[in-house]
XYZ file of C-alpha atoms in Angstrom:
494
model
C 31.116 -5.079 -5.570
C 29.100 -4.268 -8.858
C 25.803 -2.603 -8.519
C 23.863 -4.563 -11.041
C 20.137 -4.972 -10.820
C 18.553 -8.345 -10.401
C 17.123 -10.133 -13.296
C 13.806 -12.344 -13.104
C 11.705 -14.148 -16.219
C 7.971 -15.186 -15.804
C 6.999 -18.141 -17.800
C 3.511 -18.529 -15.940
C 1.481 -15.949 -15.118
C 0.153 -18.519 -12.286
C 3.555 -18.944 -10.764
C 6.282 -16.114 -8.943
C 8.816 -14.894 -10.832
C 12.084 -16.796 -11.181
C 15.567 -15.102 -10.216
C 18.491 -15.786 -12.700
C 22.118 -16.228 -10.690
C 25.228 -15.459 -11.015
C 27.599 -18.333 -13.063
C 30.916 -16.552 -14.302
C 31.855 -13.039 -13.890
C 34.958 -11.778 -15.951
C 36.344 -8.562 -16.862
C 34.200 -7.466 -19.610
C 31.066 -9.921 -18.810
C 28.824 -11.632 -16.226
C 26.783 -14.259 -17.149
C 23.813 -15.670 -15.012
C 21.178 -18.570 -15.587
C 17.888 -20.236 -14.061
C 16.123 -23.505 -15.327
C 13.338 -23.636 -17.125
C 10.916 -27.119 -17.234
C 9.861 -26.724 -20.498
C 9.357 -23.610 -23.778
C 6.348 -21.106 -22.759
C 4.062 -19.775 -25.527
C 5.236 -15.887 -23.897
C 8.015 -15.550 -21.743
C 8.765 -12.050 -20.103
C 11.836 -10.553 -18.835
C 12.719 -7.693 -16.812
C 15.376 -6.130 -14.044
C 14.810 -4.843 -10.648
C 17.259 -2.261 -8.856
C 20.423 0.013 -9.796
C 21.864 -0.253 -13.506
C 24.614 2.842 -12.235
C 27.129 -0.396 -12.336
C 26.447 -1.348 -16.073
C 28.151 1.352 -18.696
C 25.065 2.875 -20.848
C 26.794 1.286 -23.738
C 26.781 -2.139 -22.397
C 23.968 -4.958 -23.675
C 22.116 -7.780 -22.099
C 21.365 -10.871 -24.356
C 18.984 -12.905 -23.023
C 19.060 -16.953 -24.613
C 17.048 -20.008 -24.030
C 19.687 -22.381 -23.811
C 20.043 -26.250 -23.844
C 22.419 -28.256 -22.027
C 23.783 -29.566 -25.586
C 24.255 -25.779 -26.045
C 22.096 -25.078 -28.540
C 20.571 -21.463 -28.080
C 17.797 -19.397 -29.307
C 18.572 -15.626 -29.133
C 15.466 -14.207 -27.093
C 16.118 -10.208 -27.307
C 18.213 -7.908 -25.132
C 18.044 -5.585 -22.033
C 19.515 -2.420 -21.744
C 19.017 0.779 -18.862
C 16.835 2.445 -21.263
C 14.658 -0.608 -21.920
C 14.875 -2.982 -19.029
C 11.854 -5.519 -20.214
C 10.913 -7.732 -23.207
C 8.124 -10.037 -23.695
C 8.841 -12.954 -26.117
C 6.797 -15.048 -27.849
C 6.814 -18.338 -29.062
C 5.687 -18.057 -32.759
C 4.221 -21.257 -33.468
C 5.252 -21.336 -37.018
C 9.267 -20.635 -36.030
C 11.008 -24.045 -36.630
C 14.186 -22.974 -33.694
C 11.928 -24.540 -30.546
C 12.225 -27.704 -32.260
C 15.511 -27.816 -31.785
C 15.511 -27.527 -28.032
C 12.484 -29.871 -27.369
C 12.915 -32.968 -24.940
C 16.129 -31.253 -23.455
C 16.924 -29.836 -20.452
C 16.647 -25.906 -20.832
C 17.627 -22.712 -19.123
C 17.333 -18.839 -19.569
C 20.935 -17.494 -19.744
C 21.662 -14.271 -19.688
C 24.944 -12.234 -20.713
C 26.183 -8.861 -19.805
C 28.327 -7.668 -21.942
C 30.380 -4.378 -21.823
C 31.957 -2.113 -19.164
C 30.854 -3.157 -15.368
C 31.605 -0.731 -13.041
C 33.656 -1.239 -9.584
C 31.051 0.578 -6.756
C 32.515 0.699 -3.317
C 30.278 0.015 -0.285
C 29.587 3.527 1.339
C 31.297 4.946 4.619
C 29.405 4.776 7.654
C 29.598 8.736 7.448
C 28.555 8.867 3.922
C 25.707 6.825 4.759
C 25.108 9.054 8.154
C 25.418 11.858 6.122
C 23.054 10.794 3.330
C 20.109 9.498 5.971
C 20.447 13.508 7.236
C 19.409 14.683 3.784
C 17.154 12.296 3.557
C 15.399 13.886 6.627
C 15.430 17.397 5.375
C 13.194 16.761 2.359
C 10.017 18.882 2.362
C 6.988 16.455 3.192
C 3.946 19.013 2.098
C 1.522 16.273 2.876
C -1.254 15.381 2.045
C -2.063 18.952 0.325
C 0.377 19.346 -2.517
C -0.869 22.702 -3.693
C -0.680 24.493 0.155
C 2.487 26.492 1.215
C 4.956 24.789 3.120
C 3.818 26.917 6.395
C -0.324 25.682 6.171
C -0.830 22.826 7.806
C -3.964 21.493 6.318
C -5.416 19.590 8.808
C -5.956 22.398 11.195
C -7.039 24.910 9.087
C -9.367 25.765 6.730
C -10.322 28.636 4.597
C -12.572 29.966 6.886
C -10.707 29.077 10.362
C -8.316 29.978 12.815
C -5.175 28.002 13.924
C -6.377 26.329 17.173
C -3.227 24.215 18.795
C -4.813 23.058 21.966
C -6.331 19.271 21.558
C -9.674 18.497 22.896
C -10.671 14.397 23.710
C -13.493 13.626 21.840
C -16.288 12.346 24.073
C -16.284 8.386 24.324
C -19.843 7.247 22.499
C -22.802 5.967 24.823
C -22.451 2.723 26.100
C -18.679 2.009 25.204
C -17.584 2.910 28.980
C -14.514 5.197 30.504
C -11.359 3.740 30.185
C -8.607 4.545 31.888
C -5.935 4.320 29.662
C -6.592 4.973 26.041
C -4.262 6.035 23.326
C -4.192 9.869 22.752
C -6.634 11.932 20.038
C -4.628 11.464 16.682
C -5.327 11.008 12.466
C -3.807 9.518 10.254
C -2.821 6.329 12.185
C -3.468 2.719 11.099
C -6.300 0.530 12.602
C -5.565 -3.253 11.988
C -7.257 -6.773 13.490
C -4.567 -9.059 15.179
C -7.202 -11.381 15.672
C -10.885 -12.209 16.617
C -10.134 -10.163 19.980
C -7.430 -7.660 19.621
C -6.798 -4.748 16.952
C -3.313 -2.867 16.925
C -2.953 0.767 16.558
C -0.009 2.390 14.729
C 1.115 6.186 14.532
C -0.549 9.126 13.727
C -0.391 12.681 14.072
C -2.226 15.152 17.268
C -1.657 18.220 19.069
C 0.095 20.950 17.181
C 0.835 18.801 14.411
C 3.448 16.635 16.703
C 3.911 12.680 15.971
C 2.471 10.822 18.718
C 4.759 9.191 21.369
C 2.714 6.704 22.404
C 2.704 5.590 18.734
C 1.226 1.732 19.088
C -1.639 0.472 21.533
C -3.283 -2.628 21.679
C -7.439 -3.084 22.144
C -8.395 -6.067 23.779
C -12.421 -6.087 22.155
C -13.434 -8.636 24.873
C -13.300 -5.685 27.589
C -12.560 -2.750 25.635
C -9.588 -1.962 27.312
C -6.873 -0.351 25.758
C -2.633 -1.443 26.614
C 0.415 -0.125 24.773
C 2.308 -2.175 22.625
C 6.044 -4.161 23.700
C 7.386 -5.759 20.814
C 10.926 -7.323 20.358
C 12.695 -6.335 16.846
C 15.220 -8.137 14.480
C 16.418 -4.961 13.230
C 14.031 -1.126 13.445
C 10.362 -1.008 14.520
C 8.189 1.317 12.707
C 9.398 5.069 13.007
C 6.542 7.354 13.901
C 4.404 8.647 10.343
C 1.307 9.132 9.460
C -0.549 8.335 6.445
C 0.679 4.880 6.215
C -0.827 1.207 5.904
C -1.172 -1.611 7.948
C -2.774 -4.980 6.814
C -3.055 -8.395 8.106
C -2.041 -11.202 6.342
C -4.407 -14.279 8.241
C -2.862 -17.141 6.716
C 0.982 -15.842 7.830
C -0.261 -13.906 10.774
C 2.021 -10.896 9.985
C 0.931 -7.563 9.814
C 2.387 -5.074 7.146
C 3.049 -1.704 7.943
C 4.063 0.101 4.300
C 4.631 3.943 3.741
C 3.558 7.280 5.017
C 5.428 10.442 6.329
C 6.932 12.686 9.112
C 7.226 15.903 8.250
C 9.946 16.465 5.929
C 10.789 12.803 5.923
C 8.744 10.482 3.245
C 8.861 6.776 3.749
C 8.701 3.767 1.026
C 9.595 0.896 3.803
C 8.075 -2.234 4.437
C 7.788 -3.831 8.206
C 6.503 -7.469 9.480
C 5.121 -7.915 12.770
C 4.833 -11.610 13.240
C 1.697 -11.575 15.379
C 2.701 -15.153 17.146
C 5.931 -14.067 17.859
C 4.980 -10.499 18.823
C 8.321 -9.595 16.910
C 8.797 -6.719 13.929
C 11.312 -6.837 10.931
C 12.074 -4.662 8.594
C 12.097 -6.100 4.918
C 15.063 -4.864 2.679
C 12.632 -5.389 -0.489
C 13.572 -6.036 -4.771
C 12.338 -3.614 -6.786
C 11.220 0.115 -6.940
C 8.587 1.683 -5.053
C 7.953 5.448 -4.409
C 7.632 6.731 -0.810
C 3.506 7.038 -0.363
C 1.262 8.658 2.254
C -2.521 8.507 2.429
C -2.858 5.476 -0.385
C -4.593 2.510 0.148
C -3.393 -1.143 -0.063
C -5.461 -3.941 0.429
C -4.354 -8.027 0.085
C -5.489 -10.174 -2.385
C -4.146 -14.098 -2.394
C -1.154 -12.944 -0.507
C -0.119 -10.008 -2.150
C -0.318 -6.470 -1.022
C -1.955 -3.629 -3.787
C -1.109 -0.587 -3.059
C -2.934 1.958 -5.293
C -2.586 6.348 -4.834
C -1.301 8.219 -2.511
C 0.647 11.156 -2.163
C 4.512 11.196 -3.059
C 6.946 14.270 -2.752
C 8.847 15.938 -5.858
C 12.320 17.745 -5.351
C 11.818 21.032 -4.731
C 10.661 23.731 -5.354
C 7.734 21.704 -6.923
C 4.609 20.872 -4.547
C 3.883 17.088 -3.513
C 2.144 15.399 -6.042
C -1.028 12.438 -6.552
C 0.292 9.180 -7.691
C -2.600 7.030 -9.820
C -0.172 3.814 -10.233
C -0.585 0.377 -8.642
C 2.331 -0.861 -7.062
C 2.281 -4.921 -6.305
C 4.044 -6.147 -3.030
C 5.060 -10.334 -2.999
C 5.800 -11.317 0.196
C 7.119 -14.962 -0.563
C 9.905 -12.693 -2.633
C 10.100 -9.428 -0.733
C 9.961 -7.946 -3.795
C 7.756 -5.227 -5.788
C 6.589 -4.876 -9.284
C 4.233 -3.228 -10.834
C 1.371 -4.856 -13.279
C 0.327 -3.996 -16.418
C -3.195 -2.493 -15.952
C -6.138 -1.929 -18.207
C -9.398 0.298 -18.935
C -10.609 3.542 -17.996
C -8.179 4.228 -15.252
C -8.907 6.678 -12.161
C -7.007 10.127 -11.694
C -4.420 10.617 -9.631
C -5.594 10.916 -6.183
C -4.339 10.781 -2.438
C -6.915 10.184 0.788
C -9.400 7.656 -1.059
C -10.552 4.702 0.247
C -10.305 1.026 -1.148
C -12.972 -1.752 -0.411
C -12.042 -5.736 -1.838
C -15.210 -7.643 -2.144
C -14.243 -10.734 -3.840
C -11.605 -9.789 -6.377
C -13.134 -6.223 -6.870
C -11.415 -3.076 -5.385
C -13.682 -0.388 -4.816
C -11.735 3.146 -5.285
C -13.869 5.903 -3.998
C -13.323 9.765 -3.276
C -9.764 11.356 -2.556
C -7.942 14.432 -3.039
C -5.644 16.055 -5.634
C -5.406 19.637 -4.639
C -7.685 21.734 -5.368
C -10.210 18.737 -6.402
C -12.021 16.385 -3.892
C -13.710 13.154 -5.764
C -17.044 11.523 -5.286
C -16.563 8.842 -8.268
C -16.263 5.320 -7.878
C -14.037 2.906 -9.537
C -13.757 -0.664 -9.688
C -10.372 -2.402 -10.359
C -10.790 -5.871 -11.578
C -8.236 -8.018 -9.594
C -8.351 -11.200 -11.745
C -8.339 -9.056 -14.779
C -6.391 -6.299 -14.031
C -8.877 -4.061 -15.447
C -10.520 -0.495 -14.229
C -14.118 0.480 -15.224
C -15.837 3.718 -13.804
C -19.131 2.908 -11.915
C -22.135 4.787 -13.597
C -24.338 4.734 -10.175
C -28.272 5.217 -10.041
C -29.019 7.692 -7.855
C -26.894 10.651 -6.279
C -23.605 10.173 -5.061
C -21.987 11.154 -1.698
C -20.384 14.582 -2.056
C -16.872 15.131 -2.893
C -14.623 13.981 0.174
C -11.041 12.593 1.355
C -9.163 11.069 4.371
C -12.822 9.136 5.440
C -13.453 5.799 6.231
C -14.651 2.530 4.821
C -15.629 -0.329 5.656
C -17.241 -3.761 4.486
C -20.885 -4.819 6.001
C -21.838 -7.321 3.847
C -20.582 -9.391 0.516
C -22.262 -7.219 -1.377
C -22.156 -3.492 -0.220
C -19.793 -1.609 2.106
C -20.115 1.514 4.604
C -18.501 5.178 4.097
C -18.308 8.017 6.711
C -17.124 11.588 7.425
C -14.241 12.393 5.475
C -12.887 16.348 4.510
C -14.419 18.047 1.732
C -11.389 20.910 0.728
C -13.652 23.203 3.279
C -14.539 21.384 6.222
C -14.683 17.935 8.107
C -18.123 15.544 7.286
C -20.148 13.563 9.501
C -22.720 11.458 6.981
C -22.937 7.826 6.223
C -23.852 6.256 3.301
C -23.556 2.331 1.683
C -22.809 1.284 -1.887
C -24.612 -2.210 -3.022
C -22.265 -3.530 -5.092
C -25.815 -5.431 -6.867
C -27.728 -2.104 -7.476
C -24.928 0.361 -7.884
C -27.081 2.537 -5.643
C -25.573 4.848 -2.927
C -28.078 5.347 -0.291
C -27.725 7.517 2.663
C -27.697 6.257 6.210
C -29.195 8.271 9.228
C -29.085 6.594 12.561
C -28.713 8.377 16.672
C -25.690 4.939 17.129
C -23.625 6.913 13.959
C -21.022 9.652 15.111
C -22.645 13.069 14.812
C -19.413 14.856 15.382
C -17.409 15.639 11.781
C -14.299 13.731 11.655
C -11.737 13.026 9.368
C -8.177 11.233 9.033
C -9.664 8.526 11.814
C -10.029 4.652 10.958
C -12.952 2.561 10.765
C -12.844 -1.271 10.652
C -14.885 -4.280 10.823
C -15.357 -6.747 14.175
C -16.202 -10.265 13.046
C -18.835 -12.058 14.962
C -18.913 -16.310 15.359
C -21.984 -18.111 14.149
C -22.322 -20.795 17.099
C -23.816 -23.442 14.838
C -21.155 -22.934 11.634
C -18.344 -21.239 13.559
C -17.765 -18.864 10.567
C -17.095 -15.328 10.992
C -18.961 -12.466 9.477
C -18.783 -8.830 9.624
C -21.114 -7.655 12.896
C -19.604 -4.717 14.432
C -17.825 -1.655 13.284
C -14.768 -0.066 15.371
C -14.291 3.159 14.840
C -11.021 5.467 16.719
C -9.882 8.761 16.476
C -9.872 11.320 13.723
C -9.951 15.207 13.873
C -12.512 18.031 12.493
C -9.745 19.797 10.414
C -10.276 22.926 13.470
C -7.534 22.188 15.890
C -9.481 19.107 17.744
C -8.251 15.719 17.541
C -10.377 12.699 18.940
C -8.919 9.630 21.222
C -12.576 8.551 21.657
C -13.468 4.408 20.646
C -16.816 3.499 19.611
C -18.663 0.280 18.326
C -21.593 -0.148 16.149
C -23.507 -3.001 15.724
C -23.842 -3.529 11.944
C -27.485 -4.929 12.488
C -28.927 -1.696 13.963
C -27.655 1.422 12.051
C -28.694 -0.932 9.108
C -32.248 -1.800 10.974
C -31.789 -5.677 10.271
């Protein structure tokens, strides 16, 4: 079969993208089409996936066709420049002609498409083994490949033996409990459970018992069963996992495993208890330690760290990458303003529509600034805050306390693992520091923090009252397994 890329037009920036299909393939030309109600003022076009089937030579006109078949000629698409936006120029006299009538984009290829046979089980064996052997440096892309930045620091020694962190007063032994790990994902199922994915402990080795459930009724921990239509998550760390509430699926996007980087998406249906793996449209580089947050039903994924071939070091990524799950498809928006650096290990807070980008790591630079991405604009701004900032810091934790300020803690500074607390008010644009005996006093980093809703008896509505906090490691050898809760209202004095 051809390997042609998919081709999609947006007429309303309010509504998905529509896919154009295939009518009549021929020797030297395949023609496809999709319906259009009625002429946009801007209409954009672009292609998703592999042009290796189209000859470089070859052009793609792009019409707005009637079913008289009258045209008007839109532009063209080629490999070199795969998008267009046309506009309807209001003093043009050709939409006239189409007015009234039933229309539809149609699309031609014409030139040389070439034949591209389906691989070999082998060759597809055989490419999945390279795949493997690529160098995964992460997250510290300036480090030799034999430094394992997590457990060690300028100043320290390897030390490969894991030590349990202590469980915090109050939270109570339990005797099962997932073992001490970073870079894992921490994700609500619902008002009484929270899933645990992945991450990375003793000697550097992926954990086995890669997915636990926490029942937050009795704090007791259970591993995960799961039926699968197709692969459940490999083990990584680094990656995502986010609920969707109105779907109840979780997405689980990215990460790594030592040489191995990973740019896959997979649904756990949370009603179903049952994973899938999503064979997405369009182009998305493999990511560890980025953030992605949802916003009316799409997934942003901003940052992270992505390999290069080598011998090049990893590298920062400082693009935002836009996942639609209706269409199992990505695409990337056009973004304005005073855009962040490239950065890996920062965190991401959505209040409202705006994503607050703080911290993160580019080697050999930590950040401290603060950014603030727009969501209904698509627009970044720095933050000029009042006051001091937090020092310099990646791979910590955030976390929404109220609808106006969120929560950061610990984190790794380039030299050593953090244990301070501070809160942003989104109203002020002050950082103020937070000391209180509840907060962890042992440094951590790489660990996940989330929020616990509480229900209001009289309006049943949830609101943020508790903060969960698991795992981690202090960058010397030691990786936590410890669970503690917070009440929101005390470390804040409320």
């Amino acid at each position: 079969m051809e390997a042609i890329p998919e081709f999609y037009f947006l007429g309303d920036p309010r509504e998905p993208p529509v896919k154009l299909h295939r009518l009549s393939p021929s020797e030297n030309s395949i023609q496809l089409s999709a319906p259009l109600s009625s002429i946009p003022s801007q209409l954009l076009l672009f292609s998703a996936g592999d042009w290796s089937g189209i000859s470089s030579d070859s052009k793609v006109e792009v019409h707005l066709e009637a079913r008289n078949g009258k045209q008007i000629f839109l532009g063209t698409l080629t490999s070199e420049s795969r998008c267009f936006l046309w506009e309807n120029s209001s003093s043009s006299d050709f939409p006239c002609i189409l007015e009234g009538r039933e229309l539809q984009v149609s699309l031609l290829i014409k030139g040389k498409v070439c034949a591209k046979m389906k691989k070999t089980s082998q060759e597809s064996k055989k490419r999945k083994i390279l795949k493997e052997e690529e160098e995964n440096i992460c997250p510290n892309k300036g480090l030799a490949k034999s430094q394992i930045p997590k457990q060690k620091t300028k100043n320290s020694k390897h030390v490969p033996v894991t030590k349990p962190g202590i469980p915090a007063k109050g939270t109570g032994a339990v005797s099962s409990v997932p073992s001490g790990r970073w870079g894992h994902a921490l994700c609500p199922v619902d008002n009484e459970t929270v899933i645990l994915i992945g991450g990375q402990g003793t000697r550097m080795q992926f954990c086995k018992d890669s997915m636990w459930k926490l029942n937050t009724e009795n704090d007791k921990w259970s591993p995960v069963e799961a039926l699968a239509d197709g692969s459940t998550p490999e083990a990584r760390t680094g990656h995502t996992a986010v609920l969707d509430p109105e779907s109840c699926r979780i997405y689980v996007f990215g990460g790594s495993k030592n040489r191995k980087w990973f740019n896959d998406v997979h649904i756990l249906d949370t009603q179903a208890w049952r994973w899938r793996s999503v064979e997405a449209l369009g182009k998305v580089p493999p990511l560890s330690y980025h953030t992605c947050s949802l916003f009316r039903g799409e997934l942003f994924v901003y940052g992270g760290v992505f390999p290069r071939p080598n011998p090049e070091p990893d590298g920062c990524s400082d693009s935002l990458y836009i996942f639609d799950p209706q269409h199992e498809m990505w695409y990337q928006p056009i973004v304005l303003g005073d855009k962040p650096l490239a950065r890996s290990g920062h965190t991401a807070n959505l209040l409202n529509r705006d994503l607050y980008i703080f911290g993160g790591w580019d080697t050999p630079v930590c950040y401290n600034d603060l950014y603030l991405l727009d969501l209904g604009l698509m627009e970044f701004s720095r933050i000029e805050v009042n006051g001091s900032s937090p020092s310099p810091r990646c791979w910590h934790s955030a976390a929404q306390i109220s609808d106006s300020s969120f929560l950061i803690h610990g984190g790794y500074d380039g030299n050593q693992a953090l244990h301070d607390t501070h809160v942003f008010s989104t109203v002020t644009r002050t950082w103020t520091a937070l000391v209180h005996k509840s907060l962890p006093r042992s440094p951590r980093a790489g660990y996940s923090m989330l929020t616990l809703p509480g229900v209001n008896d009289e309006s049943k509505e949830s609101m943020p009252q508790e903060l969960l906090i698991f795992g981690g490691g202090d960058n010397e050898g030691q990786f936590y397994c410890d669970t503690i809760r917070l009440q929101i209202s005390e470390i804040l004095d409320v």
